[in-house]
Short mmCIF file of C-alpha atoms in Angstrom, two decimals:
data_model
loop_
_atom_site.label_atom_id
_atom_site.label_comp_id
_atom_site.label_asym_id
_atom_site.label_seq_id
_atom_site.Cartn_x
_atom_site.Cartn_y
_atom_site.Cartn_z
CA UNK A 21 -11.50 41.60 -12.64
CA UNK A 22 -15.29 42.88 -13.05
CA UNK A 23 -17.73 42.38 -10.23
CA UNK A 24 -20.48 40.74 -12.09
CA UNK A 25 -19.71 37.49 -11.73
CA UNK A 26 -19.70 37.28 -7.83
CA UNK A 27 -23.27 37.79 -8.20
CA UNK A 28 -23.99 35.72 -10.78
CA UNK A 29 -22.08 32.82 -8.55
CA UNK A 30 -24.08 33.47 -5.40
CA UNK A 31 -27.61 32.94 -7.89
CA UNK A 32 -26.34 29.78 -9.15
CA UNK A 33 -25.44 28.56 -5.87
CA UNK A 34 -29.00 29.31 -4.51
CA UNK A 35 -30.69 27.89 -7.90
CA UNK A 36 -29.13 24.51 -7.32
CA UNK A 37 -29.67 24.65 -3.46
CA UNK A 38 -33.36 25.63 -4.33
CA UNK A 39 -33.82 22.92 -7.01
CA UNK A 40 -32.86 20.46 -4.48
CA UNK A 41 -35.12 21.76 -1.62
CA UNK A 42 -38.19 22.10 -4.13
CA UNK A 43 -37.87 19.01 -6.18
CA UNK A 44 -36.18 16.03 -4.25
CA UNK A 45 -37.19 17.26 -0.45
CA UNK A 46 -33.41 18.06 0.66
CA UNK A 47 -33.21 19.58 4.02
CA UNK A 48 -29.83 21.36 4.52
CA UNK A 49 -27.69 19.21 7.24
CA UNK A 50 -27.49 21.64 10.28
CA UNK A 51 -24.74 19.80 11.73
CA UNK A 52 -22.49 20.69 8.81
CA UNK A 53 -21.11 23.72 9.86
CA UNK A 54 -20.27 23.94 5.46
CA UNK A 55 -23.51 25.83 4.11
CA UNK A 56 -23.62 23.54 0.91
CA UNK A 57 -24.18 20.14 2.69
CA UNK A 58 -27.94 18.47 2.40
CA UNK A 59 -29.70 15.55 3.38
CA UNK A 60 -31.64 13.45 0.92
CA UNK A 61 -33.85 10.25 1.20
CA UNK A 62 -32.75 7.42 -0.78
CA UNK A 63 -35.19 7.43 -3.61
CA UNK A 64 -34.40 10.27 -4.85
CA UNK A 65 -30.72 10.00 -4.48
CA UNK A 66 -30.21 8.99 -8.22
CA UNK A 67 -32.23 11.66 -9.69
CA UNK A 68 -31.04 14.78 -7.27
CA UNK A 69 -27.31 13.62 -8.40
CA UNK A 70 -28.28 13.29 -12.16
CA UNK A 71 -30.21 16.80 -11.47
CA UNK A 72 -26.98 18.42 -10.50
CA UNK A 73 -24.48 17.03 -12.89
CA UNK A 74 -26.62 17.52 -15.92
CA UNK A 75 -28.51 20.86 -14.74
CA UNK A 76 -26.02 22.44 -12.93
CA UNK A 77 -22.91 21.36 -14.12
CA UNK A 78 -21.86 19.58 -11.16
CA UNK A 79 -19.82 17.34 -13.59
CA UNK A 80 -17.17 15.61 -10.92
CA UNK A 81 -17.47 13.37 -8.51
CA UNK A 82 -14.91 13.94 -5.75
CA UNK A 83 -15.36 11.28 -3.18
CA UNK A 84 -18.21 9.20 -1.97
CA UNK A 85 -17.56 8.23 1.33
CA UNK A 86 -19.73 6.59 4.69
CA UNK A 87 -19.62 7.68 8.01
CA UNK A 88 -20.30 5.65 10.97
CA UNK A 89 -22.27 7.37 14.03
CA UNK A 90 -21.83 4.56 16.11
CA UNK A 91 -21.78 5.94 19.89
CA UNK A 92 -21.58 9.50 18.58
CA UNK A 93 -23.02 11.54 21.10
CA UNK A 94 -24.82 13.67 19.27
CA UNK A 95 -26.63 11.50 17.20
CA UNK A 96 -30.08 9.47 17.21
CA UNK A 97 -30.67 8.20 13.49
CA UNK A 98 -29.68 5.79 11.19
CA UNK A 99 -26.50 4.25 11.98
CA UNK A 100 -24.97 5.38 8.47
CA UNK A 101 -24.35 7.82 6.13
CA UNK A 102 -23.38 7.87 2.60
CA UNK A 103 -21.99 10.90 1.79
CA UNK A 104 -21.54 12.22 -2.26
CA UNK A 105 -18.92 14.80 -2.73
CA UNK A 106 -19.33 17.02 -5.71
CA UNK A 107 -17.74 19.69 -7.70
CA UNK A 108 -18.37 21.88 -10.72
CA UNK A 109 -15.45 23.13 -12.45
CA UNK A 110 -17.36 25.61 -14.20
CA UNK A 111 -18.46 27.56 -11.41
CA UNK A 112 -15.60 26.13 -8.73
CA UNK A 113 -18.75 25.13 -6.55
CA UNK A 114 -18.88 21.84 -4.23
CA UNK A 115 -21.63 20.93 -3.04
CA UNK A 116 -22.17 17.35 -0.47
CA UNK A 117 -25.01 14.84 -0.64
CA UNK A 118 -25.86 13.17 2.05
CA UNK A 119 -27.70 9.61 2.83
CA UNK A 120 -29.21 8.26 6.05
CA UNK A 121 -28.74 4.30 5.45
CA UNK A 122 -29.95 1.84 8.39
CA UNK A 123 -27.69 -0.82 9.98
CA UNK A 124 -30.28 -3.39 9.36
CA UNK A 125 -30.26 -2.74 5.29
CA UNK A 126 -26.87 -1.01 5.28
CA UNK A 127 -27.58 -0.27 1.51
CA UNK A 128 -28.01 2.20 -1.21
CA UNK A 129 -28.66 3.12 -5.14
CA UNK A 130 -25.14 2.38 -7.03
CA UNK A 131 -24.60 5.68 -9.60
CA UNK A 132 -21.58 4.17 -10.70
CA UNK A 133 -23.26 4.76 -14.73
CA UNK A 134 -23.80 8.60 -13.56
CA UNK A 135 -20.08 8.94 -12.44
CA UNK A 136 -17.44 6.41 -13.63
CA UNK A 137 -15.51 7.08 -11.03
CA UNK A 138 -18.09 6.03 -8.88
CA UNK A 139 -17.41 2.53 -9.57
CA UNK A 140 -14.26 2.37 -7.20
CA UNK A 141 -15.57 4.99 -4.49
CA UNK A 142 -18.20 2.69 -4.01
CA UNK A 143 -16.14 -0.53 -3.78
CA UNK A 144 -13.98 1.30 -1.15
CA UNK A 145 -16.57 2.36 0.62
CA UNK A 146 -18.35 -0.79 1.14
CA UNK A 147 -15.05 -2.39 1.34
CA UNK A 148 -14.26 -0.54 4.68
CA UNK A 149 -17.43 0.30 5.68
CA UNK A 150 -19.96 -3.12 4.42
CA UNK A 151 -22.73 -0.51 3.09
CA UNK A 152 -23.79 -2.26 -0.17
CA UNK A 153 -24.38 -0.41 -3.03
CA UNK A 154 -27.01 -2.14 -5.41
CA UNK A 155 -26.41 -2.80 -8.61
CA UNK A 156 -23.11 -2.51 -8.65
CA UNK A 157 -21.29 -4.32 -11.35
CA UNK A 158 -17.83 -5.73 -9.27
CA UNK A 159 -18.75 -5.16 -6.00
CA UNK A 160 -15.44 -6.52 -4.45
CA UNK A 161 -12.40 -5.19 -2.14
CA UNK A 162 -10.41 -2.92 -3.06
CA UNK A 163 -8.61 -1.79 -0.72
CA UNK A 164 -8.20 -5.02 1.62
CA UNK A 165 -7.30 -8.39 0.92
CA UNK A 166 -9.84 -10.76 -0.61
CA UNK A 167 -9.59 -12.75 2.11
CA UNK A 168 -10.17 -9.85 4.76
CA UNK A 169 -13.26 -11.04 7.27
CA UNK A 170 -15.25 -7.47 8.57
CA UNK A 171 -15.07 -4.03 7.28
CA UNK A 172 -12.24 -2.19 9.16
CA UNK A 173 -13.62 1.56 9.50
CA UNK A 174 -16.64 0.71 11.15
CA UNK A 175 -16.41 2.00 14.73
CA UNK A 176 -17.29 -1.32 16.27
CA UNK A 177 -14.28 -3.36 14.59
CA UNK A 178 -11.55 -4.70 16.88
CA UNK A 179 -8.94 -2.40 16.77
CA UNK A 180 -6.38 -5.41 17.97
CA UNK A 181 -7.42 -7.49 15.17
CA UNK A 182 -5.41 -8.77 12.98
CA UNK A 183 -5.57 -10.87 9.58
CA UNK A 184 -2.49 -13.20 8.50
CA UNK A 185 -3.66 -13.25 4.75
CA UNK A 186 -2.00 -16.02 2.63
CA UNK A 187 -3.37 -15.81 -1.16
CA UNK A 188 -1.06 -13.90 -3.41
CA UNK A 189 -3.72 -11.03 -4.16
CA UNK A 190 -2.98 -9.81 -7.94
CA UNK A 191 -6.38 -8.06 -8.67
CA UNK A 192 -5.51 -9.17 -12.60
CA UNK A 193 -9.20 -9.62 -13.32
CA UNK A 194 -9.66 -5.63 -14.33
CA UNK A 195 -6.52 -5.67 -15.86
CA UNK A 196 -6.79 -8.71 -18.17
CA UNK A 197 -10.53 -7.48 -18.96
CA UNK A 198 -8.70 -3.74 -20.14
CA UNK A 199 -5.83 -5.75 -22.02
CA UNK A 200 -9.14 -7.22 -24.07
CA UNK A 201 -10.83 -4.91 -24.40
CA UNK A 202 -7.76 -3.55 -26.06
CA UNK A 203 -7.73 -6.53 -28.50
CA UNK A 204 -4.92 -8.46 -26.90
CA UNK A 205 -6.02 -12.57 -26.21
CA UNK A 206 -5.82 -13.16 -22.01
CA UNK A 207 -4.00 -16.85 -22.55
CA UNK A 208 -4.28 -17.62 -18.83
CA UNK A 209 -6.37 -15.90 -16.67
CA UNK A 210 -4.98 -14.91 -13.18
CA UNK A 211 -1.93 -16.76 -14.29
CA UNK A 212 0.58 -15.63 -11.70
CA UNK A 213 1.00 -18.58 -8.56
CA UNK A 214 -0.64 -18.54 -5.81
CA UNK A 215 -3.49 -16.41 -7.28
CA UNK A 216 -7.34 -17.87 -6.58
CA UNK A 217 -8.75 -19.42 -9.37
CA UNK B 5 55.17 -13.46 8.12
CA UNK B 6 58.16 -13.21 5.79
CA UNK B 7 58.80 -9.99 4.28
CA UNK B 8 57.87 -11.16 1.02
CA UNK B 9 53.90 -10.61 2.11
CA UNK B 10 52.55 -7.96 -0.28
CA UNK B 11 48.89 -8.97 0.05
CA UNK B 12 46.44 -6.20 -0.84
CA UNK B 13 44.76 -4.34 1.87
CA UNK B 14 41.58 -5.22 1.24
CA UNK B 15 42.14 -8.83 1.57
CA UNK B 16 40.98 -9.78 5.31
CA UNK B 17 43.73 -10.80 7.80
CA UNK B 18 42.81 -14.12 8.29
CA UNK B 19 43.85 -14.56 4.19
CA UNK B 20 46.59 -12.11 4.36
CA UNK B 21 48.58 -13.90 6.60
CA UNK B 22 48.67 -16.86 4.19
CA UNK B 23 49.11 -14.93 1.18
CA UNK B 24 53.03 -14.93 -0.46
CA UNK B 25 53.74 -14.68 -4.00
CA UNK B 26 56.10 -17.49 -3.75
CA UNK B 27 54.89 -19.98 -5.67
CA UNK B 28 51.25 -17.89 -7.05
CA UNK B 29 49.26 -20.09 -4.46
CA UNK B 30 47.69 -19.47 -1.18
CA UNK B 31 47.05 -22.16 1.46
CA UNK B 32 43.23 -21.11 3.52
CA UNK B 33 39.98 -22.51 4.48
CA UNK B 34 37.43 -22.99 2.24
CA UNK B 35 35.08 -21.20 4.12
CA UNK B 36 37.27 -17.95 4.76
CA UNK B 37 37.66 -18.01 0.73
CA UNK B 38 33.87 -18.46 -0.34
CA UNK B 39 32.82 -16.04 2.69
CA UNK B 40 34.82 -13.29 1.60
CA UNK B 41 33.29 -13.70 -1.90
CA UNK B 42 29.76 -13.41 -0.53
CA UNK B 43 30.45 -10.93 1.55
CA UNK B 44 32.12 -8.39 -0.78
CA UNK B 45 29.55 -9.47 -3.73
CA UNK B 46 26.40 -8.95 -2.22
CA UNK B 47 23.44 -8.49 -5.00
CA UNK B 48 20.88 -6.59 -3.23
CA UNK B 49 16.97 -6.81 -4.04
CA UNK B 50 15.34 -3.40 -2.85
CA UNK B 51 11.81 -4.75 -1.72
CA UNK B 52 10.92 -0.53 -1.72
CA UNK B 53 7.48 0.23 -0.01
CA UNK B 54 7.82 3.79 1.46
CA UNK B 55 9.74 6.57 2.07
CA UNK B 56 13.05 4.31 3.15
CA UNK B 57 12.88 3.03 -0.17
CA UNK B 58 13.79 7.10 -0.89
CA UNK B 59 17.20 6.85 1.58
CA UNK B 60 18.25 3.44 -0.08
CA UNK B 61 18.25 5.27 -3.19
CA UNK B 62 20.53 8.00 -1.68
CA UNK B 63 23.08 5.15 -0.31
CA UNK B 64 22.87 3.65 -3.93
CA UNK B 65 24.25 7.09 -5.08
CA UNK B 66 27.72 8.71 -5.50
CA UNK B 67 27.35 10.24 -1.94
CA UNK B 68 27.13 7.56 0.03
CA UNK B 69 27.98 4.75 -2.57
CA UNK B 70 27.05 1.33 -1.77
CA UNK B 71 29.28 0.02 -4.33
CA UNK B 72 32.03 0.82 -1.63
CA UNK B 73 30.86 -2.04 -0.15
CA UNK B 74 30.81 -4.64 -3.07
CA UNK B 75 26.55 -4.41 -2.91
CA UNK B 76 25.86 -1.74 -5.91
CA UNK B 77 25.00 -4.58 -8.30
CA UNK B 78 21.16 -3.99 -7.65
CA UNK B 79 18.52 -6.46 -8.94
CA UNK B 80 14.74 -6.59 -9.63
CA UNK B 81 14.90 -10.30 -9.89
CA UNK B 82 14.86 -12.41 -7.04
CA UNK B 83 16.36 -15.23 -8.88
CA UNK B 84 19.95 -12.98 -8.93
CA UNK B 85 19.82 -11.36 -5.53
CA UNK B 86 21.31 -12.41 -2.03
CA UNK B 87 20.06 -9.80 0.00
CA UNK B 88 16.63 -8.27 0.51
CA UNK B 89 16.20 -5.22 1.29
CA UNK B 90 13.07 -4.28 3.07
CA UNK B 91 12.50 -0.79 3.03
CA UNK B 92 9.07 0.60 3.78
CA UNK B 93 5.39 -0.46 5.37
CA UNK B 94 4.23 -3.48 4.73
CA UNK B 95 0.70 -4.57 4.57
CA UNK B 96 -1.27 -7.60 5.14
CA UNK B 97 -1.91 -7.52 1.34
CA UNK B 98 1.72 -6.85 0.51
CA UNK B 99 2.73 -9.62 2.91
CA UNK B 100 1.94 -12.51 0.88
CA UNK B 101 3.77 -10.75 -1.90
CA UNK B 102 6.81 -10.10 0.45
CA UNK B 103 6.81 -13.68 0.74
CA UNK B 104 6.62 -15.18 -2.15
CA UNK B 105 9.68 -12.92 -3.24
CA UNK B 106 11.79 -14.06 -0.50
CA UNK B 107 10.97 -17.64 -1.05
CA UNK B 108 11.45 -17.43 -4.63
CA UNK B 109 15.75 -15.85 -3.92
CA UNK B 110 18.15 -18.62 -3.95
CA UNK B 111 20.29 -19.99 -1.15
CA UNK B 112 22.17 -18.39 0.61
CA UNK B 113 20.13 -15.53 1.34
CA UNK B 114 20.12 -12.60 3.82
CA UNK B 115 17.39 -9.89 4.71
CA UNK B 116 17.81 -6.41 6.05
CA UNK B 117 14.40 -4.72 7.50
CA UNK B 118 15.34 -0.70 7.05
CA UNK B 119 13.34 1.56 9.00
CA UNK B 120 10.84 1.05 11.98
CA UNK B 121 7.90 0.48 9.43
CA UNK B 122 9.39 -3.20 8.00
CA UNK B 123 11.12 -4.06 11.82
CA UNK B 124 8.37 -3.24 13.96
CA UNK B 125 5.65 -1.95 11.75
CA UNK B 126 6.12 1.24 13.18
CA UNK B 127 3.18 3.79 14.43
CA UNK B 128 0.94 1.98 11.85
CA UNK B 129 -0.78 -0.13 14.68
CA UNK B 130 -3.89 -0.98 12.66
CA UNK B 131 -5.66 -3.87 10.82
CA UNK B 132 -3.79 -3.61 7.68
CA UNK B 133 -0.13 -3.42 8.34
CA UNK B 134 1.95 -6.33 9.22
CA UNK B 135 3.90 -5.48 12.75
CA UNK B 136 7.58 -6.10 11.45
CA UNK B 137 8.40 -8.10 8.58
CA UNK B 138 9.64 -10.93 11.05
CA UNK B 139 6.35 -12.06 11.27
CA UNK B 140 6.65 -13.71 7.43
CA UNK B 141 10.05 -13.86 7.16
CA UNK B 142 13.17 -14.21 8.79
CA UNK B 143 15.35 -11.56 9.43
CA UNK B 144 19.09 -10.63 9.84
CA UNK B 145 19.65 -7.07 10.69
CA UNK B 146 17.25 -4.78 11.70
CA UNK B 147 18.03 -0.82 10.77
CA UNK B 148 16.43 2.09 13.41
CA UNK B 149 15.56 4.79 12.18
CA UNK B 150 12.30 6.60 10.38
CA UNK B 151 13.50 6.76 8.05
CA UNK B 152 17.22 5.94 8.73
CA UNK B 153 20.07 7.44 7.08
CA UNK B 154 21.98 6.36 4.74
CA UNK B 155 24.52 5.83 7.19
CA UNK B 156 22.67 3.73 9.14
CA UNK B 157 21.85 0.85 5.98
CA UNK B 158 25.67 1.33 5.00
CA UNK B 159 26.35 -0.20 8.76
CA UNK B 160 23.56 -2.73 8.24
CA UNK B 161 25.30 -4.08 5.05
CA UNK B 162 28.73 -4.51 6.97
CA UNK B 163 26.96 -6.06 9.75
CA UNK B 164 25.53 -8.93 6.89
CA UNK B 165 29.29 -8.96 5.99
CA UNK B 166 30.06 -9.47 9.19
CA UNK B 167 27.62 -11.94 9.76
CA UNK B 168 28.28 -13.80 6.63
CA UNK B 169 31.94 -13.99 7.70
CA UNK B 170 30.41 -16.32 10.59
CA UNK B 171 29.11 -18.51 8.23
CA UNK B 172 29.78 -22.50 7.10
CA UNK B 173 29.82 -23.31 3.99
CA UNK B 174 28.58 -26.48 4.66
CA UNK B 175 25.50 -25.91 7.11
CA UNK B 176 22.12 -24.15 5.13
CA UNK B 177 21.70 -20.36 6.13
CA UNK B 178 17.93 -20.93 6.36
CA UNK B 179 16.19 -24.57 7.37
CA UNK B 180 13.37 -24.73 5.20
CA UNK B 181 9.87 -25.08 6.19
CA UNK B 182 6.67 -26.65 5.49
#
């Protein structure tokens, strides 16, 4: 293999760690002990990810995720973060977003038009976690029941507690807007039993 | 008995002992007759969440052959099986599911929880996983085992037949409920 393109990897990486330093403010998280991790405000969350998957080929979206600092001892911020996971398959880079979101708002920019993706990691996340993601279009569980009360990864939920859940969950609505989309005619909708109306 | 008893072996002593050719009838009890059908006829419904769901499918096969036991007639329908077969985790949001599939399997009916996942709910101690199946449902034999061996849900099915041999025809296996 030649030798040029190690270089040429280790300038790319900078230029897109230098665009987001210059242009949106990012400071690089010092508690990440992963070079490629940086913090961002929330108003210029949208852009900086745009920015990178259009610039800089950053063109999946591997996880978004929030992590609770609740009684973390080395911690004195926000309660939450929302963390953005990304990778270029280009260059093989990854490079991590990161959010500080207040328990009092406990919300943040929805990208799920940048990513597609995005539309589900951002469900699940505020499914387990309750940090809202505005203007999301279907902003409802997906991983837990529809009738779940809480949101079950954040630190101060009772681990004891359980849910007896009685509504036969189906989730049809996605799949009965896909079938027309497809042309097919939805006769019922959410016909199985026991399913909410 | 007279030496004129040639009753196959795998007709159970109880019926043997009753069974001559003189005359091409046999004299029994109604319940010994329709309990060995059940018992030897069993229509399974694998209710397969997790990695037991895997071992069932190695006692299905030619190793360890379930059909030995009269119980290879697998369904996907609960309207044509006797026996669930729980094999594998299940979840709060499965459990409603669990239970409308058990309610919708006709009388007489019998459930097997494989593995510690379905009879206890196993290391999963969190909010989202039911601990044992016995808190929707009622069960008959419980397997141990993560996962267990195929061994293990071959003795569970002659435990059912065992258990089914107990039976009266004329009380309800299950009391229904509100």
């Amino acid at each position: 293999m030649s030798d040029a393109p190690e270089t040429t990897d280790v300038e790319d990486k900078r230029a897109d760690q230098d665009a987001l330093e210059s242009r949106f403010q990012a400071t690089p998280d010092i508690h990440d002990s992963w070079d490629a991790s940086f913090i961002v405000t929330a108003d210029v969350l949208r852009d900086a990810l745009i920015a990178l998957r259009d610039e800089f080929a950053y063109n999946v979206l591997i996880d978004i995720t929030t992590i609770d600092y609740l009684s973390h001892a080395q911690h004195d911020g926000e309660r939450f973060a929302v963390s953005y996971n990304l990778k270029s398959l280009s260059s093989g880079d990854r490079i991590r977003l990161k959010v500080w979101v207040s328990e009092e708002e406990a919300e943040i920019v929805s990208v799920h038009d940048v990513w597609k993706n995005a539309n589900w990691l951002e469900r699940e996340a505020w499914d387990q976690y309750g940090v809202s993601f505005i203007g999301h279009p279907n902003q409802k569980r997906l991983l837990n029941h529809i009738d779940f009360k809480g949101h079950p990864l954040r630190k101060d939920f009772p681990v004891r507690k359980r849910q007896e859940l009685s509504v036969n969950d189906a989730m049809l609505d996605e799949l009965e807007a896909r079938l027309q989309g497809k042309g097919y005619a939805v006769l019922e909708q959410g016909s199985p039993a026991g399913v909410k109306a | 008995m007279s030496d004129e008893t040639t009753a196959p072996a795998s007709i159970p002593e109880e019926l043997s002992q009753q069974f001559t050719n003189e005359g091409g009838f046999l004299a029994t009890k109604l319940d010994t007759v329709i309990n060995w059908g059940r018992s030897n006829s069993l229509w399974p419904f694998p209710f397969g969440t997790a990695c037991c769901a895997i071992e069932f499918m190695g006692t299905v096969s030619s190793v360890f052959d379930l059909s030995r036991f009269g119980a290879e007639l697998v369904r996907f329908s609960p309207r044509q099986a006797d026996l669930l077969l729980v094999a594998g985790t299940i979840t709060y949001k499965q459990a409603p599911i669990l239970k409308q599939i058990y309610d919708q399997m006709c009388e007489p009916k019998w459930v097997v929880a494989i593995g510690a996942c379905a009879s206890s709910g196993g290391f999963y101690d969190c909010y989202c996983t039911v601990p044992g199946i016995d808190h929707i449902i009622p069960v008959d034999v419980y397997v141990a085992g993560c996962p267990p061996r195929p061994e293990a849900i071959l003795e569970s099915l002659v435990q059912i037949q065992n258990k089914i041999g107990d039976e009266k025809v004329s009380t309800t296996h299950v009391e229904a409920s509100s």
